[in-house]
Amino acid sequence: APARASNGSREGAAGTWLRTQLAPGEVITAQSGAFERDPQESSTTDEELNRAGSPGSRGGGSSSTTPDYGEKRLPQALIIGVKKGGTRALLEAIRAHPDVRAVGTEPHFFDRNYEKGLEWYRNVMPKTLDGQITMEKTPSYFVTNEAPRRIHSMAKDAKLIVVVRNPVTRAISDYTQTLSKKPEIPTFEVLAFKNRTLGLIDASWSAIRIGIYALHLENWLQYFPLSQILFVSGERLITDPAGEMAKVQDFLGLKRIVTEKHFYFNKTKGFPCLKKPEDSSAPRCLGKSKGRTHPKIDPDVIHRLRKFYKPFNVMFYQMTGQDFQWEQEESDK
């Protein structure tokens, strides 16, 4: 695995690699300022956050069983990424656990609202009782340079969860979401390349950049040991949600209460829906913004993207000690 960067360094092995030639005619051409936050990474609004932190609120849409007593605490665990990886599905599943209370909106405290201070952040959280864990999820934290240092200064022992997914399908899903809001944007193929003829991938486009997981992880490993970070497979969250949730509950030190009884596979949407085992009502599925049909992408573009991501995926597997088998997944297609 690549050596951990020193605290004073903004860039480690993955960042250096980003400016090297991967293959003849296939050079990454990102500029030094290309890794800034993408303003389109979430739909959470200030109005929603204000509502979440208002007196009498239940933490921005936290479970209806949340008591009106207890106290608001800073989160001990955070889902920090990645966008379009499956973070909403994970959040909804872990909120079914009686010992977890999580804010439903994305606070964006450590990237957009940090100047509002920790008391503002605490007030956005739901009330908890002793023994319950307070959580939040904001997927853009993973790609925000300042987030690791800021979270570390709040709680050195914070537990961090990252939901990762094959970066090629993640990028297409990201584009699909943007396309639904802005139908006039260029095609995926146009945005993915600086020069299509030469095969120059545009790594400054956020849809591509987010999937270079090794690059972003180096930033986090400057402040947190791997033992405090759990990597959840977005693919297995769909094919085996109970199995992935068992790992999440173990990581958080919780009894395994969210099990296969909580899930029902929806063939129409193509992913599991959540239900309460004792509840006879219909399973609760994620909203219409999830499970969108992806546009058809030129197979040559997908091939080039797979080739682009492969060395970064391998580096990520080495850094985390986990093989997510994205290359195997693609060879099966």
Short mmCIF file of C-alpha atoms in Angstrom, two decimals:
data_model
loop_
_atom_site.label_atom_id
_atom_site.label_comp_id
_atom_site.label_asym_id
_atom_site.label_seq_id
_atom_site.Cartn_x
_atom_site.Cartn_y
_atom_site.Cartn_z
CA ALA A 1 0.00 0.00 0.00
CA PRO A 2 1.21 3.52 -0.68
CA ALA A 3 2.85 5.33 2.20
CA ARG A 4 0.59 7.59 4.21
CA ALA A 5 1.04 11.24 3.40
CA SER A 6 2.28 13.54 6.14
CA ASN A 7 -0.16 16.00 7.69
CA GLY A 8 1.48 18.85 5.86
CA SER A 9 1.05 17.23 2.49
CA ARG A 10 -2.01 17.87 0.34
CA GLU A 11 -1.19 15.04 -2.00
CA GLY A 12 0.13 11.50 -1.75
CA ALA A 13 0.81 8.67 -4.15
CA ALA A 14 -2.63 8.73 -5.76
CA GLY A 15 -2.41 12.47 -6.37
CA THR A 16 1.02 12.12 -7.90
CA TRP A 17 -0.21 9.24 -10.03
CA LEU A 18 -3.09 11.39 -11.21
CA ARG A 19 -0.63 13.49 -13.17
CA THR A 20 1.25 10.59 -14.73
CA GLN A 21 0.64 8.81 -17.98
CA LEU A 22 -1.40 5.65 -17.45
CA ALA A 23 -1.08 4.35 -20.98
CA PRO A 24 0.04 5.66 -24.35
CA GLY A 25 -2.44 8.29 -25.53
CA GLU A 26 -4.36 8.16 -22.24
CA VAL A 27 -3.20 10.92 -19.94
CA ILE A 28 -5.13 12.43 -17.07
CA THR A 29 -5.14 16.15 -17.53
CA ALA A 30 -6.68 17.45 -14.31
CA GLN A 31 -5.47 20.85 -13.16
CA SER A 32 -4.31 21.47 -9.59
CA GLY A 33 -7.54 23.26 -8.75
CA ALA A 34 -9.73 20.53 -10.17
CA PHE A 35 -10.56 18.90 -6.87
CA GLU A 36 -12.79 21.56 -5.42
CA ARG A 37 -16.28 20.72 -4.19
CA ASP A 38 -19.01 20.33 -6.77
CA PRO A 39 -21.94 22.62 -5.89
CA GLN A 40 -24.43 20.08 -7.25
CA GLU A 41 -23.56 17.28 -4.84
CA SER A 42 -26.71 17.44 -2.75
CA SER A 43 -30.26 18.67 -2.86
CA THR A 44 -30.43 19.54 0.85
CA THR A 45 -31.57 23.14 1.24
CA ASP A 46 -30.98 25.71 3.98
CA GLU A 47 -34.72 25.70 4.59
CA GLU A 48 -34.68 21.97 5.34
CA LEU A 49 -31.76 22.38 7.71
CA ASN A 50 -33.39 25.29 9.51
CA ARG A 51 -36.51 23.16 9.89
CA ALA A 52 -34.42 20.29 11.20
CA GLY A 53 -32.83 22.47 13.84
CA SER A 54 -35.97 24.32 14.90
CA PRO A 55 -37.42 23.85 18.40
CA GLY A 56 -39.70 20.86 18.61
CA SER A 57 -38.32 19.26 15.48
CA ARG A 58 -37.45 15.59 15.45
CA GLY A 59 -34.09 15.92 13.82
CA GLY A 60 -34.84 16.60 10.21
CA GLY A 61 -37.07 13.67 9.54
CA SER A 62 -35.65 11.15 11.99
CA SER A 63 -37.67 8.10 12.97
CA SER A 64 -41.21 8.80 14.15
CA THR A 65 -40.41 6.83 17.31
CA THR A 66 -37.82 9.40 18.36
CA PRO A 67 -38.82 10.57 21.86
CA ASP A 68 -39.34 14.23 22.63
CA TYR A 69 -37.05 13.79 25.61
CA GLY A 70 -33.33 13.13 25.66
CA GLU A 71 -30.69 15.56 24.48
CA LYS A 72 -29.10 16.62 21.23
CA ARG A 73 -25.56 15.38 20.82
CA LEU A 74 -22.86 15.77 18.21
CA PRO A 75 -22.69 12.65 16.01
CA GLN A 76 -20.43 9.78 17.02
CA ALA A 77 -20.69 8.24 13.54
CA LEU A 78 -20.93 9.77 10.07
CA ILE A 79 -21.68 8.42 6.62
CA ILE A 80 -19.17 10.51 4.69
CA GLY A 81 -19.60 9.22 1.14
CA VAL A 82 -19.90 8.61 -1.66
CA LYS A 83 -22.48 10.38 -3.78
CA LYS A 84 -24.64 7.90 -5.77
CA GLY A 85 -23.04 5.01 -3.91
CA GLY A 86 -26.02 3.97 -1.82
CA THR A 87 -25.75 6.29 1.19
CA ARG A 88 -29.50 6.99 1.39
CA ALA A 89 -30.30 3.27 1.39
CA LEU A 90 -27.74 2.70 4.14
CA LEU A 91 -29.04 5.59 6.22
CA GLU A 92 -32.64 4.41 6.00
CA ALA A 93 -31.64 0.87 6.92
CA ILE A 94 -29.55 1.84 9.96
CA ARG A 95 -32.33 4.17 11.17
CA ALA A 96 -34.48 1.07 11.62
CA HIS A 97 -32.21 0.19 14.55
CA PRO A 98 -33.67 1.33 17.90
CA ASP A 99 -30.24 2.41 19.18
CA VAL A 100 -29.58 4.78 16.28
CA ARG A 101 -30.96 8.25 15.74
CA ALA A 102 -30.00 10.00 12.51
CA VAL A 103 -30.88 13.31 10.92
CA GLY A 104 -32.73 12.79 7.65
CA THR A 105 -31.44 15.83 5.78
CA GLU A 106 -27.78 16.25 4.83
CA PRO A 107 -26.33 18.89 7.19
CA HIS A 108 -23.28 19.67 5.00
CA PHE A 109 -21.67 21.07 8.14
CA PHE A 110 -18.07 20.15 7.39
CA ASP A 111 -18.13 21.46 3.83
CA ARG A 112 -20.70 24.28 3.50
CA ASN A 113 -21.88 25.32 6.96
CA TYR A 114 -18.76 25.06 9.12
CA GLU A 115 -18.72 28.75 9.93
CA LYS A 116 -22.09 28.33 11.71
CA GLY A 117 -20.33 26.50 14.55
CA LEU A 118 -20.75 23.27 16.48
CA GLU A 119 -23.80 24.44 18.41
CA TRP A 120 -25.69 24.96 15.16
CA TYR A 121 -24.58 21.49 14.07
CA ARG A 122 -25.65 19.95 17.39
CA ASN A 123 -29.05 21.60 17.12
CA VAL A 124 -29.67 19.98 13.72
CA MET A 125 -29.29 16.53 15.33
CA PRO A 126 -32.20 14.50 16.75
CA LYS A 127 -32.53 14.00 20.49
CA THR A 128 -31.05 10.80 21.83
CA LEU A 129 -31.10 8.84 25.06
CA ASP A 130 -28.03 7.44 26.78
CA GLY A 131 -26.74 4.47 24.83
CA GLN A 132 -28.12 5.64 21.50
CA ILE A 133 -25.84 6.66 18.63
CA THR A 134 -26.30 9.97 16.82
CA MET A 135 -25.55 9.83 13.09
CA GLU A 136 -25.67 11.95 9.98
CA LYS A 137 -24.80 11.46 6.32
CA THR A 138 -23.37 13.94 3.84
CA PRO A 139 -21.76 12.17 0.86
CA SER A 140 -19.74 15.16 -0.31
CA TYR A 141 -17.56 15.05 2.85
CA PHE A 142 -15.46 12.27 1.31
CA VAL A 143 -14.24 14.55 -1.49
CA THR A 144 -13.89 17.72 0.62
CA ASN A 145 -10.27 18.50 1.50
CA GLU A 146 -11.08 20.22 4.80
CA ALA A 147 -13.56 17.62 6.09
CA PRO A 148 -11.11 15.10 7.66
CA ARG A 149 -9.33 17.76 9.72
CA ARG A 150 -12.58 19.37 10.81
CA ILE A 151 -14.23 16.09 11.83
CA HIS A 152 -11.06 15.04 13.65
CA SER A 153 -11.06 18.30 15.62
CA MET A 154 -14.68 17.59 16.67
CA ALA A 155 -14.17 13.94 17.61
CA LYS A 156 -10.90 12.04 17.15
CA ASP A 157 -12.71 8.73 17.77
CA ALA A 158 -15.55 9.35 15.28
CA LYS A 159 -16.57 6.29 13.26
CA LEU A 160 -16.74 6.93 9.52
CA ILE A 161 -18.69 4.95 6.92
CA VAL A 162 -18.00 5.15 3.19
CA VAL A 163 -20.34 3.46 0.70
CA VAL A 164 -18.37 2.78 -2.49
CA ARG A 165 -19.58 1.52 -5.83
CA ASN A 166 -17.99 0.63 -9.18
CA PRO A 167 -16.73 4.11 -10.19
CA VAL A 168 -17.87 3.71 -13.81
CA THR A 169 -21.50 2.96 -12.93
CA ARG A 170 -21.30 5.57 -10.15
CA ALA A 171 -20.24 8.22 -12.69
CA ILE A 172 -23.09 7.29 -15.04
CA SER A 173 -25.57 7.40 -12.14
CA ASP A 174 -24.21 10.80 -11.12
CA TYR A 175 -24.66 12.09 -14.67
CA THR A 176 -28.18 10.61 -14.84
CA GLN A 177 -29.17 12.53 -11.70
CA THR A 178 -27.84 15.80 -13.11
CA LEU A 179 -29.52 15.13 -16.46
CA SER A 180 -32.91 14.75 -14.74
CA LYS A 181 -32.52 18.27 -13.33
CA LYS A 182 -30.79 19.84 -16.34
CA PRO A 183 -31.90 18.12 -19.57
CA GLU A 184 -29.92 20.63 -21.63
CA ILE A 185 -26.46 19.47 -20.46
CA PRO A 186 -24.06 17.85 -22.96
CA THR A 187 -23.92 14.07 -23.37
CA PHE A 188 -21.96 11.91 -20.95
CA GLU A 189 -19.44 11.17 -23.71
CA VAL A 190 -18.77 14.88 -24.27
CA LEU A 191 -18.28 15.62 -20.56
CA ALA A 192 -16.10 12.58 -19.84
CA PHE A 193 -13.30 13.60 -22.21
CA LYS A 194 -11.09 16.63 -22.65
CA ASN A 195 -10.22 15.19 -26.06
CA ARG A 196 -12.21 12.19 -27.27
CA THR A 197 -9.87 11.47 -30.20
CA LEU A 198 -6.79 11.31 -27.98
CA GLY A 199 -8.66 9.55 -25.18
CA LEU A 200 -7.96 12.29 -22.62
CA ILE A 201 -10.26 11.65 -19.66
CA ASP A 202 -11.45 14.84 -17.96
CA ALA A 203 -10.65 14.05 -14.33
CA SER A 204 -11.72 17.55 -13.30
CA TRP A 205 -15.39 16.67 -13.97
CA SER A 206 -16.85 15.80 -10.58
CA ALA A 207 -18.66 12.71 -11.91
CA ILE A 208 -15.25 11.25 -12.82
CA ARG A 209 -13.24 12.72 -9.95
CA ILE A 210 -15.40 11.36 -7.13
CA GLY A 211 -14.70 7.77 -8.25
CA ILE A 212 -10.92 8.12 -7.79
CA TYR A 213 -11.42 6.76 -4.28
CA ALA A 214 -7.71 6.21 -3.53
CA LEU A 215 -6.99 9.91 -4.03
CA HIS A 216 -9.64 11.01 -1.54
CA LEU A 217 -8.89 8.26 0.98
CA GLU A 218 -5.30 9.45 1.33
CA ASN A 219 -6.64 12.71 2.71
CA TRP A 220 -8.65 10.85 5.38
CA LEU A 221 -5.77 8.58 6.39
CA GLN A 222 -3.80 11.65 7.45
CA TYR A 223 -6.24 12.00 10.35
CA PHE A 224 -8.03 8.68 10.93
CA PRO A 225 -6.75 5.09 11.15
CA LEU A 226 -8.35 2.48 8.91
CA SER A 227 -9.86 0.87 12.01
CA GLN A 228 -12.22 3.87 12.31
CA ILE A 229 -13.39 3.69 8.69
CA LEU A 230 -15.85 1.12 7.33
CA PHE A 231 -16.14 0.61 3.59
CA VAL A 232 -19.55 -0.66 2.50
CA SER A 233 -20.08 -2.16 -0.94
CA GLY A 234 -22.86 -0.34 -2.79
CA GLU A 235 -23.33 -3.44 -4.97
CA ARG A 236 -23.71 -5.80 -2.01
CA LEU A 237 -26.04 -3.31 -0.34
CA ILE A 238 -28.41 -4.23 -3.19
CA THR A 239 -27.70 -7.96 -3.55
CA ASP A 240 -27.21 -8.75 0.16
CA PRO A 241 -28.46 -5.81 2.25
CA ALA A 242 -28.70 -7.86 5.46
CA GLY A 243 -25.09 -9.00 5.09
CA GLU A 244 -23.78 -5.47 4.63
CA MET A 245 -25.95 -4.18 7.49
CA ALA A 246 -24.50 -6.88 9.77
CA LYS A 247 -21.04 -5.39 9.13
CA VAL A 248 -22.33 -1.85 9.78
CA GLN A 249 -23.96 -2.85 13.07
CA ASP A 250 -20.82 -4.69 14.20
CA PHE A 251 -18.68 -1.67 13.30
CA LEU A 252 -20.93 0.64 15.33
CA GLY A 253 -20.93 -1.75 18.29
CA LEU A 254 -24.65 -2.47 17.95
CA LYS A 255 -26.61 -5.65 18.41
CA ARG A 256 -27.58 -7.14 15.01
CA ILE A 257 -31.22 -6.12 14.94
CA VAL A 258 -31.56 -5.02 11.30
CA THR A 259 -31.63 -8.39 9.48
CA GLU A 260 -33.05 -10.01 6.34
CA LYS A 261 -36.53 -9.65 7.90
CA HIS A 262 -36.23 -5.90 7.28
CA PHE A 263 -35.82 -6.15 3.50
CA TYR A 264 -38.01 -6.93 0.54
CA PHE A 265 -36.62 -6.94 -3.01
CA ASN A 266 -38.56 -4.73 -5.39
CA LYS A 267 -38.18 -6.13 -8.92
CA THR A 268 -39.53 -2.97 -10.54
CA LYS A 269 -36.97 -0.66 -8.95
CA GLY A 270 -34.23 -3.27 -8.92
CA PHE A 271 -33.19 -2.85 -5.30
CA PRO A 272 -34.39 -3.81 -1.82
CA CYS A 273 -37.07 -1.91 0.06
CA LEU A 274 -37.14 -1.53 3.81
CA LYS A 275 -39.87 -2.80 6.09
CA LYS A 276 -40.29 -3.28 9.81
CA PRO A 277 -40.66 -6.99 10.62
CA GLU A 278 -43.56 -6.43 12.97
CA ASP A 279 -45.28 -4.05 10.60
CA SER A 280 -47.83 -5.42 8.15
CA SER A 281 -47.87 -2.26 6.04
CA ALA A 282 -46.30 -2.09 2.58
CA PRO A 283 -42.48 -1.99 2.39
CA ARG A 284 -41.01 1.51 2.25
CA CYS A 285 -38.97 2.04 -0.92
CA LEU A 286 -36.60 4.87 -1.73
CA GLY A 287 -38.14 7.73 -3.69
CA LYS A 288 -38.50 8.18 -7.43
CA SER A 289 -35.09 9.86 -7.59
CA LYS A 290 -33.52 6.46 -6.89
CA GLY A 291 -33.26 3.68 -9.44
CA ARG A 292 -33.47 5.93 -12.49
CA THR A 293 -32.87 4.31 -15.88
CA HIS A 294 -29.37 5.17 -17.07
CA PRO A 295 -28.89 6.58 -20.58
CA LYS A 296 -27.15 4.30 -23.06
CA ILE A 297 -23.44 5.08 -23.12
CA ASP A 298 -21.07 4.32 -26.00
CA PRO A 299 -19.32 0.99 -25.11
CA ASP A 300 -15.96 2.45 -26.16
CA VAL A 301 -16.37 5.22 -23.58
CA ILE A 302 -17.14 2.68 -20.87
CA HIS A 303 -14.09 0.64 -21.90
CA ARG A 304 -11.85 3.71 -21.67
CA LEU A 305 -13.27 4.63 -18.26
CA ARG A 306 -12.68 1.10 -16.95
CA LYS A 307 -9.09 1.35 -18.15
CA PHE A 308 -8.76 4.78 -16.53
CA TYR A 309 -10.09 3.67 -13.14
CA LYS A 310 -8.37 0.28 -12.93
CA PRO A 311 -5.04 1.41 -11.41
CA PHE A 312 -6.86 3.60 -8.91
CA ASN A 313 -9.20 0.73 -7.99
CA VAL A 314 -6.21 -1.55 -7.42
CA MET A 315 -4.59 1.09 -5.23
CA PHE A 316 -7.85 1.48 -3.29
CA TYR A 317 -8.05 -2.29 -2.73
CA GLN A 318 -4.48 -2.21 -1.37
CA MET A 319 -5.15 0.76 0.89
CA THR A 320 -8.33 -0.71 2.39
CA GLY A 321 -7.36 -4.39 2.37
CA GLN A 322 -10.62 -5.13 0.55
CA ASP A 323 -11.17 -6.34 -3.01
CA PHE A 324 -14.49 -4.98 -4.30
CA GLN A 325 -14.13 -7.05 -7.49
CA TRP A 326 -15.22 -4.27 -9.83
CA GLU A 327 -12.99 -5.59 -12.58
CA GLN A 328 -14.42 -9.09 -12.13
CA GLU A 329 -17.92 -7.63 -12.21
CA GLU A 330 -17.20 -5.98 -15.55
CA SER A 331 -15.66 -9.09 -17.13
CA ASP A 332 -18.88 -10.97 -16.30
CA LYS A 333 -20.96 -8.57 -18.42
#
